[in-house]
CSV table of C-alpha atoms in Angstrom, one decimal:
chain,number,residue,atom,x,y,z
A,1,MET,CA,-0.2,-0.1,0.0
A,2,ALA,CA,2.8,2.4,0.8
A,3,CYS,CA,4.5,1.7,-2.5
A,4,MET,CA,1.4,2.0,-4.4
A,5,ALA,CA,0.8,5.6,-2.8
A,6,MET,CA,4.2,6.8,-3.8
A,7,TYR,CA,3.6,5.3,-7.3
A,8,ILE,CA,0.5,7.1,-7.6
A,9,ASP,CA,1.7,10.3,-6.6
A,10,THR,CA,4.7,10.2,-8.9
A,11,PHE,CA,2.4,8.7,-11.5
A,12,GLN,CA,-0.2,11.5,-11.7
A,13,ALA,CA,2.4,14.3,-11.4
A,14,THR,CA,4.3,13.3,-14.4
A,15,MET,CA,1.0,12.8,-16.4
A,16,VAL,CA,0.1,16.5,-15.4
A,17,ASN,CA,3.3,17.7,-16.9
A,18,PHE,CA,2.3,16.2,-20.4
A,19,GLY,CA,-1.1,17.6,-20.3
A,20,LEU,CA,0.1,21.2,-19.6
A,21,SER,CA,0.2,22.1,-23.2
A,22,ALA,CA,-3.7,20.8,-23.8
A,23,ILE,CA,-4.7,22.4,-20.5
A,24,MET,CA,-3.0,26.0,-21.5
A,25,GLU,CA,-5.2,25.8,-24.9
A,26,SER,CA,-8.4,24.6,-23.4
A,27,LEU,CA,-8.5,26.7,-20.3
A,28,ASP,CA,-7.0,30.2,-22.0
A,29,MET,CA,-3.8,30.1,-19.8
A,30,THR,CA,-0.4,31.5,-21.0
A,31,PRO,CA,2.9,29.3,-20.9
A,32,PHE,CA,3.6,30.9,-17.3
A,33,ASP,CA,0.1,30.8,-15.8
A,34,VAL,CA,-0.4,27.0,-16.4
A,35,ASN,CA,2.7,26.2,-14.3
A,36,TRP,CA,0.6,27.0,-11.4
A,37,VAL,CA,-1.2,23.8,-11.8
A,38,LEU,CA,2.1,22.2,-10.5
A,39,ILE,CA,3.1,25.1,-8.1
A,40,ALA,CA,-0.4,24.9,-6.5
A,41,TYR,CA,-0.1,21.2,-5.8
A,42,ASN,CA,3.5,21.3,-4.4
A,43,LEU,CA,2.8,24.4,-2.2
A,44,ALA,CA,-0.3,22.7,-0.9
A,45,PHE,CA,1.7,19.6,-0.3
A,46,ALA,CA,4.6,21.1,1.7
A,47,THR,CA,2.4,23.1,4.0
A,48,ILE,CA,0.0,20.4,5.0
A,49,LEU,CA,2.8,17.7,5.5
A,50,PRO,CA,3.9,19.1,8.9
A,51,ILE,CA,0.3,19.0,10.1
A,52,SER,CA,0.0,15.3,8.4
A,53,GLY,CA,3.1,14.2,10.4
A,54,ALA,CA,1.5,15.0,13.7
A,55,ILE,CA,-1.7,13.5,12.7
A,56,VAL,CA,0.1,10.2,11.9
A,57,ASP,CA,1.7,10.2,15.2
A,58,ARG,CA,-1.5,11.1,17.0
A,59,TYR,CA,-4.2,9.0,15.2
A,60,GLY,CA,-2.3,6.2,13.5
A,61,LEU,CA,-0.9,5.5,10.2
A,62,ARG,CA,-4.0,3.7,9.0
A,63,PHE,CA,-6.1,6.8,9.6
A,64,GLY,CA,-3.8,8.9,7.7
A,65,PHE,CA,-3.3,6.7,4.5
A,66,LEU,CA,-7.1,6.2,4.2
A,67,PHE,CA,-7.9,10.0,4.8
A,68,GLY,CA,-5.4,10.8,2.3
A,69,THR,CA,-6.4,8.7,-0.6
A,70,GLY,CA,-10.0,9.4,0.1
A,71,PHE,CA,-9.5,13.0,-0.1
A,72,LEU,CA,-7.1,12.7,-3.1
A,73,THR,CA,-10.1,10.9,-4.8
A,74,TRP,CA,-12.4,13.8,-4.1
A,75,ALA,CA,-9.9,16.3,-5.3
A,76,SER,CA,-9.1,14.5,-8.7
A,77,ALA,CA,-13.1,14.5,-9.6
A,78,LEU,CA,-12.9,18.5,-9.0
A,79,CYS,CA,-10.0,19.0,-11.3
A,80,ALA,CA,-11.5,16.5,-13.9
A,81,ALA,CA,-15.1,18.4,-14.0
A,82,THR,CA,-13.6,22.0,-13.5
A,83,PRO,CA,-14.9,24.5,-16.1
A,84,ASN,CA,-12.1,27.0,-15.7
A,85,LYS,CA,-8.5,27.7,-14.7
A,86,TYR,CA,-9.4,28.7,-11.3
A,87,GLY,CA,-11.4,25.4,-10.4
A,88,LEU,CA,-8.4,23.6,-11.6
A,89,ILE,CA,-5.9,25.4,-9.4
A,90,VAL,CA,-8.0,25.1,-6.3
A,91,GLY,CA,-8.6,21.3,-7.2
A,92,ARG,CA,-4.7,20.9,-7.5
A,93,VAL,CA,-4.6,22.7,-4.0
A,94,PHE,CA,-6.8,19.8,-2.7
A,95,CYS,CA,-4.9,17.3,-4.6
A,96,GLY,CA,-1.7,18.5,-2.6
A,97,VAL,CA,-3.4,18.4,0.7
A,98,GLY,CA,-4.7,14.4,0.1
A,99,ALA,CA,-1.4,13.6,-1.3
A,100,ALA,CA,0.4,15.0,1.6
A,101,MET,CA,-1.6,12.8,4.1
A,102,SER,CA,-1.3,9.8,1.9
A,103,THR,CA,2.6,9.8,1.1
A,104,ALA,CA,3.5,10.8,4.6
A,105,THR,CA,2.5,7.3,5.7
A,106,GLY,CA,4.8,5.2,3.3
A,107,PRO,CA,8.3,5.3,5.1
A,108,PRO,CA,6.9,5.1,8.8
A,109,ILE,CA,4.6,2.0,7.6
A,110,ILE,CA,7.8,0.3,6.1
A,111,THR,CA,10.0,1.3,9.3
A,112,HIS,CA,7.2,-0.2,11.5
A,113,LEU,CA,7.1,-3.4,9.7
A,114,PHE,CA,11.1,-3.9,9.3
A,115,SER,CA,13.0,-3.6,12.3
A,116,ASP,CA,16.2,-4.7,10.9
A,117,GLU,CA,18.4,-2.1,9.4
A,118,LYS,CA,19.2,-3.9,6.3
A,119,LYS,CA,15.7,-5.0,5.7
A,120,ARG,CA,14.3,-1.5,6.2
A,121,THR,CA,17.1,0.1,3.9
A,122,LYS,CA,15.7,-2.3,1.2
A,123,GLY,CA,12.1,-1.4,1.9
A,124,LEU,CA,12.8,2.3,1.7
A,125,SER,CA,14.9,1.6,-1.7
A,126,LEU,CA,11.8,0.1,-3.0
A,127,LEU,CA,9.6,2.6,-2.0
A,128,ILE,CA,11.9,5.4,-3.7
A,129,MET,CA,12.0,3.1,-6.9
A,130,CYS,CA,8.3,3.4,-7.2
A,131,GLY,CA,8.7,7.0,-8.0
A,132,PRO,CA,10.6,6.3,-11.1
A,133,LEU,CA,8.3,3.5,-12.0
A,134,GLY,CA,5.3,6.0,-11.5
A,135,MET,CA,7.0,8.5,-13.8
A,136,ILE,CA,7.6,5.8,-16.7
A,137,SER,CA,4.2,4.9,-16.6
A,138,GLY,CA,2.7,8.2,-16.1
A,139,MET,CA,4.6,9.6,-19.4
A,140,ILE,CA,3.3,6.9,-21.4
A,141,LEU,CA,-0.3,6.8,-20.1
A,142,GLY,CA,-0.3,10.6,-19.7
A,143,ALA,CA,1.0,11.2,-23.2
A,144,LEU,CA,-1.6,8.8,-24.7
A,145,LEU,CA,-4.6,10.1,-22.6
A,146,VAL,CA,-3.9,13.8,-23.8
A,147,GLU,CA,-3.8,12.6,-27.4
A,148,SER,CA,-6.9,10.6,-27.2
A,149,PRO,CA,-10.5,11.9,-27.7
A,150,ALA,CA,-10.9,11.7,-24.2
A,151,GLY,CA,-8.3,14.8,-23.6
A,152,TRP,CA,-6.5,16.0,-20.5
A,153,ARG,CA,-9.6,15.7,-18.3
A,154,ALA,CA,-9.0,11.8,-18.4
A,155,LEU,CA,-5.9,12.6,-16.6
A,156,PHE,CA,-7.7,13.2,-13.7
A,157,TRP,CA,-10.3,10.8,-14.0
A,158,LEU,CA,-7.7,7.8,-14.1
A,159,VAL,CA,-6.2,9.5,-10.9
A,160,LEU,CA,-9.6,9.4,-9.4
A,161,ALA,CA,-10.2,5.7,-10.1
A,162,MET,CA,-6.8,4.6,-9.0
A,163,ASN,CA,-6.8,6.6,-5.4
A,164,GLY,CA,-10.5,4.9,-5.0
A,165,PHE,CA,-9.3,1.5,-5.2
A,166,LEU,CA,-6.2,2.3,-3.2
A,167,CYS,CA,-8.4,3.8,-0.4
A,168,VAL,CA,-10.6,0.7,-0.4
A,169,ALA,CA,-7.9,-1.8,-0.7
A,170,GLY,CA,-6.0,0.0,2.3
A,171,PHE,CA,-9.0,-0.2,4.4
A,172,PHE,CA,-8.6,-3.9,4.3
A,173,ALA,CA,-4.7,-4.1,4.1
A,174,VAL,CA,-3.3,-1.5,6.2
A,175,PRO,CA,-2.7,-2.9,9.6
A,176,ILE,CA,-3.4,-0.9,12.8
A,177,PHE,CA,0.3,-0.1,14.3
A,178,ALA,CA,0.6,0.9,18.1
A,179,LYS,CA,0.7,4.7,18.4
A,180,PRO,CA,3.9,5.9,20.2
A,181,PRO,CA,2.8,6.9,23.9
A,182,ARG,CA,1.7,10.6,24.2
A,183,ASP,CA,2.8,12.9,26.7
A,184,PRO,CA,0.2,15.2,27.7
A,185,SER,CA,2.7,17.8,28.8
A,186,LYS,CA,3.8,18.4,25.2
A,187,LYS,CA,1.5,20.7,23.1
A,188,PHE,CA,1.5,20.9,19.3
A,189,ASP,CA,3.2,23.9,18.0
A,190,LYS,CA,0.7,25.8,16.3
A,191,PHE,CA,2.4,29.1,16.2
A,192,GLY,CA,5.5,27.9,14.6
A,193,LEU,CA,3.3,25.9,12.4
A,194,GLY,CA,1.4,29.2,11.3
A,195,MET,CA,4.8,30.9,10.6
A,196,PHE,CA,5.4,28.3,8.3
A,197,VAL,CA,2.3,27.8,6.3
A,198,THR,CA,1.8,31.8,6.1
A,199,GLY,CA,5.3,32.6,5.1
A,200,LEU,CA,5.9,29.7,2.3
A,201,PRO,CA,2.9,30.7,0.3
A,202,LEU,CA,4.0,34.5,0.6
A,203,LEU,CA,7.4,33.8,-0.7
A,204,ILE,CA,6.2,31.6,-3.6
A,205,TYR,CA,3.6,34.2,-4.6
A,206,GLY,CA,5.9,37.1,-4.4
A,207,ILE,CA,8.9,35.2,-6.4
A,208,ASP,CA,6.4,34.0,-9.3
A,209,ASP,CA,4.5,37.1,-9.6
A,210,GLY,CA,7.6,39.5,-9.4
A,211,GLY,CA,8.1,38.9,-13.0
A,212,ASN,CA,4.6,40.5,-13.9
A,213,ARG,CA,4.5,43.4,-11.3
A,214,GLY,CA,8.4,44.2,-11.3
A,215,TRP,CA,10.8,43.3,-8.7
A,216,THR,CA,10.9,46.7,-7.2
A,217,SER,CA,7.2,47.2,-6.8
A,218,PRO,CA,6.3,47.8,-3.1
A,219,GLU,CA,3.8,45.0,-3.0
A,220,ILE,CA,6.3,42.6,-4.2
A,221,LEU,CA,9.0,43.4,-2.2
A,222,VAL,CA,6.8,43.3,0.9
A,223,THR,CA,5.4,39.9,0.1
A,224,ILE,CA,9.0,38.4,-0.5
A,225,ILE,CA,10.7,39.9,2.6
A,226,LEU,CA,7.6,39.0,4.8
A,227,GLY,CA,7.5,35.3,3.3
A,228,ALA,CA,11.4,34.9,3.6
A,229,LEU,CA,11.5,36.4,7.3
A,230,LEU,CA,8.7,33.9,8.4
A,231,VAL,CA,10.6,30.9,6.5
A,232,LEU,CA,13.9,31.8,8.2
A,233,ALA,CA,12.5,32.4,11.6
A,234,PHE,CA,10.7,29.1,11.9
A,235,PRO,CA,13.6,27.1,12.5
A,236,ILE,CA,15.2,29.6,14.9
A,237,TYR,CA,11.8,29.7,16.9
A,238,GLU,CA,11.4,26.0,16.8
A,239,ARG,CA,15.1,26.0,18.6
A,240,ARG,CA,13.5,27.6,21.5
A,241,LEU,CA,10.9,25.1,22.5
A,242,ASP,CA,10.9,22.1,24.4
A,243,ASN,CA,8.6,20.1,22.1
A,244,PRO,CA,9.0,21.5,18.5
A,245,LEU,CA,7.2,20.7,15.4
A,246,LEU,CA,10.5,19.7,14.0
A,247,PRO,CA,12.3,16.7,15.4
A,248,LYS,CA,15.3,18.0,17.4
A,249,PRO,CA,17.8,16.5,15.3
A,250,PHE,CA,16.8,18.5,12.4
A,251,ILE,CA,17.4,21.7,14.3
A,252,TYR,CA,20.7,21.0,16.2
A,253,ASP,CA,22.6,18.4,14.0
A,254,ARG,CA,24.2,20.1,11.0
A,255,ASN,CA,24.2,16.6,9.2
A,256,MET,CA,20.6,16.5,9.7
A,257,MET,CA,20.1,20.1,8.2
A,258,LEU,CA,22.0,19.0,5.2
A,259,MET,CA,19.7,15.9,4.8
A,260,LEU,CA,17.0,18.3,4.6
A,261,LEU,CA,18.9,20.5,2.1
A,262,THR,CA,19.5,17.4,0.0
A,263,PHE,CA,15.7,16.7,-0.3
A,264,VAL,CA,15.2,20.4,-1.1
A,265,ILE,CA,17.5,20.6,-4.0
A,266,PHE,CA,17.0,17.0,-5.5
A,267,GLY,CA,13.4,17.3,-5.1
A,268,GLY,CA,12.8,20.9,-6.4
A,269,GLY,CA,15.5,20.2,-9.1
A,270,PHE,CA,13.7,17.2,-10.4
A,271,ALA,CA,10.4,18.9,-10.6
A,272,THR,CA,11.7,21.8,-12.1
A,273,TRP,CA,14.0,20.1,-14.7
A,274,LEU,CA,11.1,17.8,-15.9
A,275,LEU,CA,8.8,21.0,-16.0
A,276,LEU,CA,11.3,22.7,-18.2
A,277,VAL,CA,12.1,19.9,-20.4
A,278,THR,CA,8.3,19.2,-21.3
A,279,GLN,CA,7.8,22.8,-21.8
A,280,VAL,CA,10.6,23.0,-24.3
A,281,PHE,CA,9.4,19.7,-26.0
A,282,LEU,CA,5.8,21.0,-26.4
A,283,ASN,CA,6.3,24.9,-26.8
A,284,CYS,CA,9.6,25.2,-28.6
A,285,LEU,CA,10.2,21.9,-30.5
A,286,HIS,CA,6.6,21.2,-31.1
A,287,LEU,CA,6.9,17.6,-30.3
A,288,SER,CA,3.7,15.6,-29.5
A,289,ALA,CA,3.2,14.5,-26.1
A,290,LEU,CA,3.6,10.8,-26.9
A,291,ARG,CA,7.0,11.7,-28.7
A,292,SER,CA,7.9,13.6,-25.6
A,293,ALA,CA,7.3,10.9,-23.4
A,294,LEU,CA,9.3,8.4,-25.5
A,295,TYR,CA,12.3,10.6,-25.6
A,296,LEU,CA,12.4,10.6,-21.7
A,297,LEU,CA,11.5,7.1,-21.2
A,298,PRO,CA,15.3,5.8,-21.2
A,299,ALA,CA,15.9,8.4,-18.7
A,300,ALA,CA,13.1,7.3,-16.5
A,301,VAL,CA,14.3,3.8,-16.6
A,302,ALA,CA,17.8,4.8,-15.5
A,303,SER,CA,16.3,6.7,-12.6
A,304,THR,CA,14.7,3.5,-11.7
A,305,VAL,CA,18.2,1.3,-11.8
A,306,SER,CA,19.9,4.2,-10.2
A,307,GLY,CA,17.6,3.8,-7.1
A,308,GLY,CA,18.8,0.0,-6.7
A,309,LEU,CA,22.4,1.6,-7.1
A,310,GLY,CA,22.1,3.8,-4.3
A,311,SER,CA,20.8,1.4,-1.9
A,312,PHE,CA,23.9,-0.8,-2.9
A,313,LEU,CA,26.1,2.2,-2.5
A,314,SER,CA,24.7,2.7,1.0
A,315,SER,CA,26.8,-0.1,2.6
A,316,ARG,CA,29.8,0.5,0.6
A,317,THR,CA,30.6,4.6,0.4
A,318,SER,CA,30.4,7.0,3.1
A,319,VAL,CA,27.7,9.6,3.0
A,320,ARG,CA,29.7,12.5,1.9
A,321,VAL,CA,30.8,10.5,-1.3
A,322,GLN,CA,27.3,9.4,-2.4
A,323,ILE,CA,25.7,12.4,-1.6
A,324,GLY,CA,28.3,14.8,-2.6
A,325,GLY,CA,29.0,12.8,-5.8
A,326,ALA,CA,25.5,12.8,-6.7
A,327,TYR,CA,25.4,16.7,-6.4
A,328,LEU,CA,28.4,16.7,-8.8
A,329,TRP,CA,27.0,14.4,-11.2
A,330,THR,CA,23.5,16.1,-11.3
A,331,ALA,CA,24.9,19.7,-11.8
A,332,ALA,CA,27.3,18.4,-14.5
A,333,PHE,CA,24.5,17.2,-16.5
A,334,ILE,CA,22.2,20.3,-16.2
A,335,ILE,CA,24.9,22.1,-18.4
A,336,PRO,CA,23.8,20.4,-21.9
A,337,TRP,CA,20.4,21.7,-21.2
A,338,GLY,CA,21.3,25.2,-20.7
A,339,LEU,CA,23.2,24.9,-24.2
A,340,MET,CA,20.3,23.4,-26.0
A,341,GLU,CA,18.8,25.3,-29.2
A,342,LEU,CA,16.1,24.7,-31.5
A,343,GLY,CA,16.5,21.8,-33.8
A,344,VAL,CA,18.5,19.7,-31.2
A,345,HIS,CA,18.9,16.2,-32.6
A,346,ARG,CA,17.0,13.5,-30.6
A,347,ALA,CA,20.0,11.7,-29.5
A,348,TYR,CA,21.3,14.6,-27.6
A,349,ILE,CA,17.6,14.9,-25.7
A,350,ILE,CA,17.8,11.1,-24.7
A,351,CYS,CA,21.5,11.0,-23.9
A,352,PHE,CA,21.5,14.0,-21.5
A,353,ALA,CA,18.1,13.3,-19.9
A,354,LEU,CA,19.3,9.8,-19.1
A,355,LEU,CA,22.3,11.1,-17.6
A,356,TYR,CA,20.7,13.9,-15.6
A,357,LEU,CA,18.1,11.8,-14.1
A,358,PHE,CA,20.7,8.8,-13.0
A,359,GLY,CA,22.3,10.8,-10.2
A,360,ASN,CA,19.0,11.8,-8.6
A,361,ALA,CA,17.7,8.6,-6.7
A,362,PRO,CA,21.1,7.6,-5.0
A,363,ALA,CA,21.1,10.7,-3.0
A,364,VAL,CA,17.4,10.6,-2.0
A,365,VAL,CA,17.9,6.9,-1.1
A,366,ARG,CA,20.8,7.7,0.8
A,367,ALA,CA,19.5,11.1,2.6
A,368,GLN,CA,16.3,9.2,3.6
A,369,ALA,CA,18.1,6.3,5.1
A,370,SER,CA,20.5,8.3,7.1
A,371,THR,CA,17.8,10.3,8.4
A,372,LEU,CA,15.6,7.8,9.7
A,373,GLY,CA,18.5,5.8,11.1
A,374,THR,CA,19.3,8.9,13.2
A,375,ILE,CA,15.5,9.8,14.3
A,376,PRO,CA,13.9,7.8,17.2
A,377,GLU,CA,11.3,5.2,15.7
A,378,VAL,CA,8.6,7.1,17.6
A,379,GLN,CA,9.1,10.2,15.5
A,380,HIS,CA,9.4,8.7,12.1
A,381,GLY,CA,6.1,10.3,11.3
A,382,GLN,CA,7.3,13.7,11.9
A,383,ALA,CA,10.7,13.0,10.4
A,384,THR,CA,9.1,11.7,7.3
A,385,ALA,CA,6.9,14.5,6.9
A,386,MET,CA,9.9,17.0,7.3
A,387,LEU,CA,11.4,15.2,4.6
A,388,MET,CA,8.6,15.1,2.4
A,389,VAL,CA,8.1,19.0,3.4
A,390,ALA,CA,11.7,19.7,2.2
A,391,TYR,CA,11.0,17.7,-0.9
A,392,GLN,CA,7.9,19.5,-1.8
A,393,THR,CA,9.1,23.0,-0.6
A,394,GLY,CA,12.3,22.7,-2.8
A,395,SER,CA,9.7,21.9,-5.8
A,396,ALA,CA,7.7,24.8,-5.2
A,397,ILE,CA,10.3,27.3,-4.6
A,398,LEU,CA,12.4,26.1,-7.5
A,399,LEU,CA,9.4,25.9,-9.9
A,400,ALA,CA,8.5,29.3,-9.0
A,401,LEU,CA,12.2,30.8,-9.3
A,402,ALA,CA,12.4,29.0,-12.7
A,403,ASN,CA,9.0,30.5,-13.9
A,404,ALA,CA,9.8,34.1,-12.8
A,405,THR,CA,13.3,33.5,-14.3
A,406,ALA,CA,11.7,32.1,-17.8
A,407,LYS,CA,9.3,35.0,-18.0
A,408,SER,CA,11.8,37.5,-17.3
A,409,PHE,CA,13.8,36.4,-20.2
A,410,THR,CA,11.1,35.9,-22.9
A,411,ASN,CA,10.3,38.9,-24.7
A,412,ASP,CA,7.4,37.2,-26.6
A,413,SER,CA,5.7,34.0,-25.6
A,414,ALA,CA,4.3,33.3,-29.2
A,415,SER,CA,8.0,33.2,-30.3
A,416,GLU,CA,9.8,29.5,-30.0
A,417,GLU,CA,13.2,31.4,-29.9
A,418,SER,CA,12.2,33.9,-27.2
A,419,LEU,CA,10.4,31.0,-25.1
A,420,MET,CA,13.8,28.9,-25.6
A,421,ASN,CA,16.1,31.8,-24.1
A,422,GLY,CA,13.5,31.9,-21.2
A,423,TYR,CA,13.7,28.2,-20.5
A,424,GLN,CA,17.7,28.3,-21.1
A,425,ALA,CA,18.0,31.0,-18.5
A,426,SER,CA,15.9,28.8,-16.1
A,427,PHE,CA,18.3,25.9,-16.7
A,428,TRP,CA,21.4,28.0,-15.9
A,429,LEU,CA,19.7,29.0,-12.6
A,430,LEU,CA,19.0,25.6,-11.7
A,431,LEU,CA,22.8,24.8,-12.2
A,432,GLY,CA,23.9,27.4,-10.1
A,433,ILE,CA,21.3,26.3,-7.1
A,434,THR,CA,22.3,22.7,-7.5
A,435,GLY,CA,26.2,23.3,-7.6
A,436,GLY,CA,26.0,25.8,-5.0
A,437,ALA,CA,24.3,23.2,-2.4
A,438,GLY,CA,26.5,20.6,-3.3
A,439,LEU,CA,29.4,22.7,-2.4
A,440,LEU,CA,27.7,23.6,0.9
A,441,PHE,CA,27.2,19.7,1.5
A,442,VAL,CA,30.8,18.7,1.0
A,443,ILE,CA,32.2,21.7,3.1
A,444,LEU,CA,29.9,21.2,6.0
A,445,TYR,CA,29.0,17.7,6.2
A,446,ARG,CA,31.3,16.2,9.2
A,447,THR,CA,31.9,13.0,10.7
A,448,VAL,CA,32.1,12.1,14.4
A,449,ARG,CA,35.8,11.5,15.9
A,450,GLY,CA,37.3,11.3,12.3
A,451,LYS,CA,34.9,8.5,10.9
A,452,GLU,CA,31.2,8.2,9.8
A,453,ILE,CA,28.5,7.3,12.2
A,454,THR,CA,27.7,3.5,12.1
A,455,PRO,CA,25.1,1.7,13.7
A,456,GLU,CA,27.6,0.5,16.1
A,457,VAL,CA,28.4,4.3,17.0
A,458,GLY,CA,26.1,5.9,19.6
A,459,VAL,CA,25.8,9.9,20.1
A,460,GLY,CA,24.9,10.9,23.4
A,461,SER,CA,27.0,8.3,25.3
A,462,ALA,CA,29.3,10.8,26.5
A,463,ALA,CA,29.2,14.6,27.2
A,464,ASP,CA,31.6,15.8,24.6
A,465,ASP,CA,29.8,13.7,21.9
A,466,GLU,CA,26.6,15.4,23.1
A,467,ARG,CA,27.9,18.8,22.9
A,468,GLY,CA,29.5,18.0,19.5
A,469,MET,CA,26.0,16.9,18.1
A,470,TRP,CA,23.3,18.7,19.8
A,471,GLY,CA,25.0,22.1,20.8
A,472,ASN,CA,24.6,23.0,24.3
A,473,ASP,CA,21.5,20.7,25.0
A,474,SER,CA,23.0,17.6,26.6
A,475,SER,CA,20.2,16.5,28.9
A,476,PRO,CA,19.7,12.6,28.9
A,477,GLU,CA,16.1,13.2,27.8
A,478,ASN,CA,17.4,15.1,24.8
A,479,SER,CA,20.0,12.6,23.7
A,480,VAL,CA,19.4,10.6,20.6
A,481,SER,CA,20.8,7.3,19.5
A,482,VAL,CA,22.3,7.6,16.1
A,483,GLU,CA,22.7,4.8,13.2
A,484,MET,CA,23.2,5.1,9.6
A,485,ALA,CA,21.4,3.3,7.1
A,486,GLY,CA,24.3,1.0,6.3
A,487,LYS,CA,27.8,0.3,7.6
A,488,GLU,CA,30.2,3.0,6.3
């Protein structure tokens, strides 16, 4: 059930990419307005996930799974039947809410089922691999549906049927897991949550609308500055609480912060790259949806294979080498997309799409395994939610940045050459962000006592270790046992 939820999430997200051109024509949207079909989904996903993690920990994994799949079923019906672009964007917001609940339960279900570290890592790797599988089938089925007489609305009717089936199947198949013990003295951090869910939409809206209103206009400056201040103040505020919304390792442990950064960059990078590539295919090269999907199919297969490679490398390489190498690989293969011109040969597209996606899954697999090996099991719901928040937040922010950059460098949206200039500028932006984050990871990631943390090495067994990992908080109740996903 967990793998199916992950599969459907990636499946429907990929399908929508190939339907954007048809949606744009049908609902009278511009090439940049239509991108809000994706941004709205990712934004809702990111802002609801912190709540979903707390709900999962309080009411159980089964409740979260059934609520999420049921809500997503209803929201898909709204998208399929919408008469205008506003209804579609609202429907996509509701889809993000449902998907946030259902996918947040996936990793915790696996970690509850498999207590053995090796089996858990394999299970999580399988979960991650369902994403590329969803991408492969989403490309083909999405392209076929868009070009069929049923049109783009059939995309959402299909997602409705799949989630409806999953909800019913989950009612019978998902067991009732024991809930973690609740401490009545600990209260849910409503104020911190309010800072995040208010700041992120303000920041995204300001970034995306800056190209329309002007970056120096007072309303844009106020929106971006206020949103950025709220988002940046969120973790600072959380550090002052005894029971923060974020698990404490994400606040005090530099390595865990870097794992969140990895999810931000690779999640946002993948979503942004896929949007830009499909828009280049459909709007600049005027490829059909089906041909576009076929050109990207080898890359999707390679991404699936690389997920297994990530699991294999987890027990044979250090975290710094595996994730740092993935940053370098991914950044290097963004460059050919920034150099792409109109009339490019299909071999160029197929080759560099394959090479780009090959580096994504190993980083995500290792970052997730390392995180869940560090966080106590009773906080796996919260930890998983935070990782997915990072993934979707990265998607929303980078999509908005890419959209704003493309608009700024596009003089005439009806001209293929002008649109290509805008998309190229967005690829270069993505390269700069990925390369900068990779450099930051390599410089800041640290080992304990000169070696990687392994399952046999505990952190918090001595006062000096605690001070090294958690700052000044060295009380026994706040120490966290740390173990990595595989032996380094």
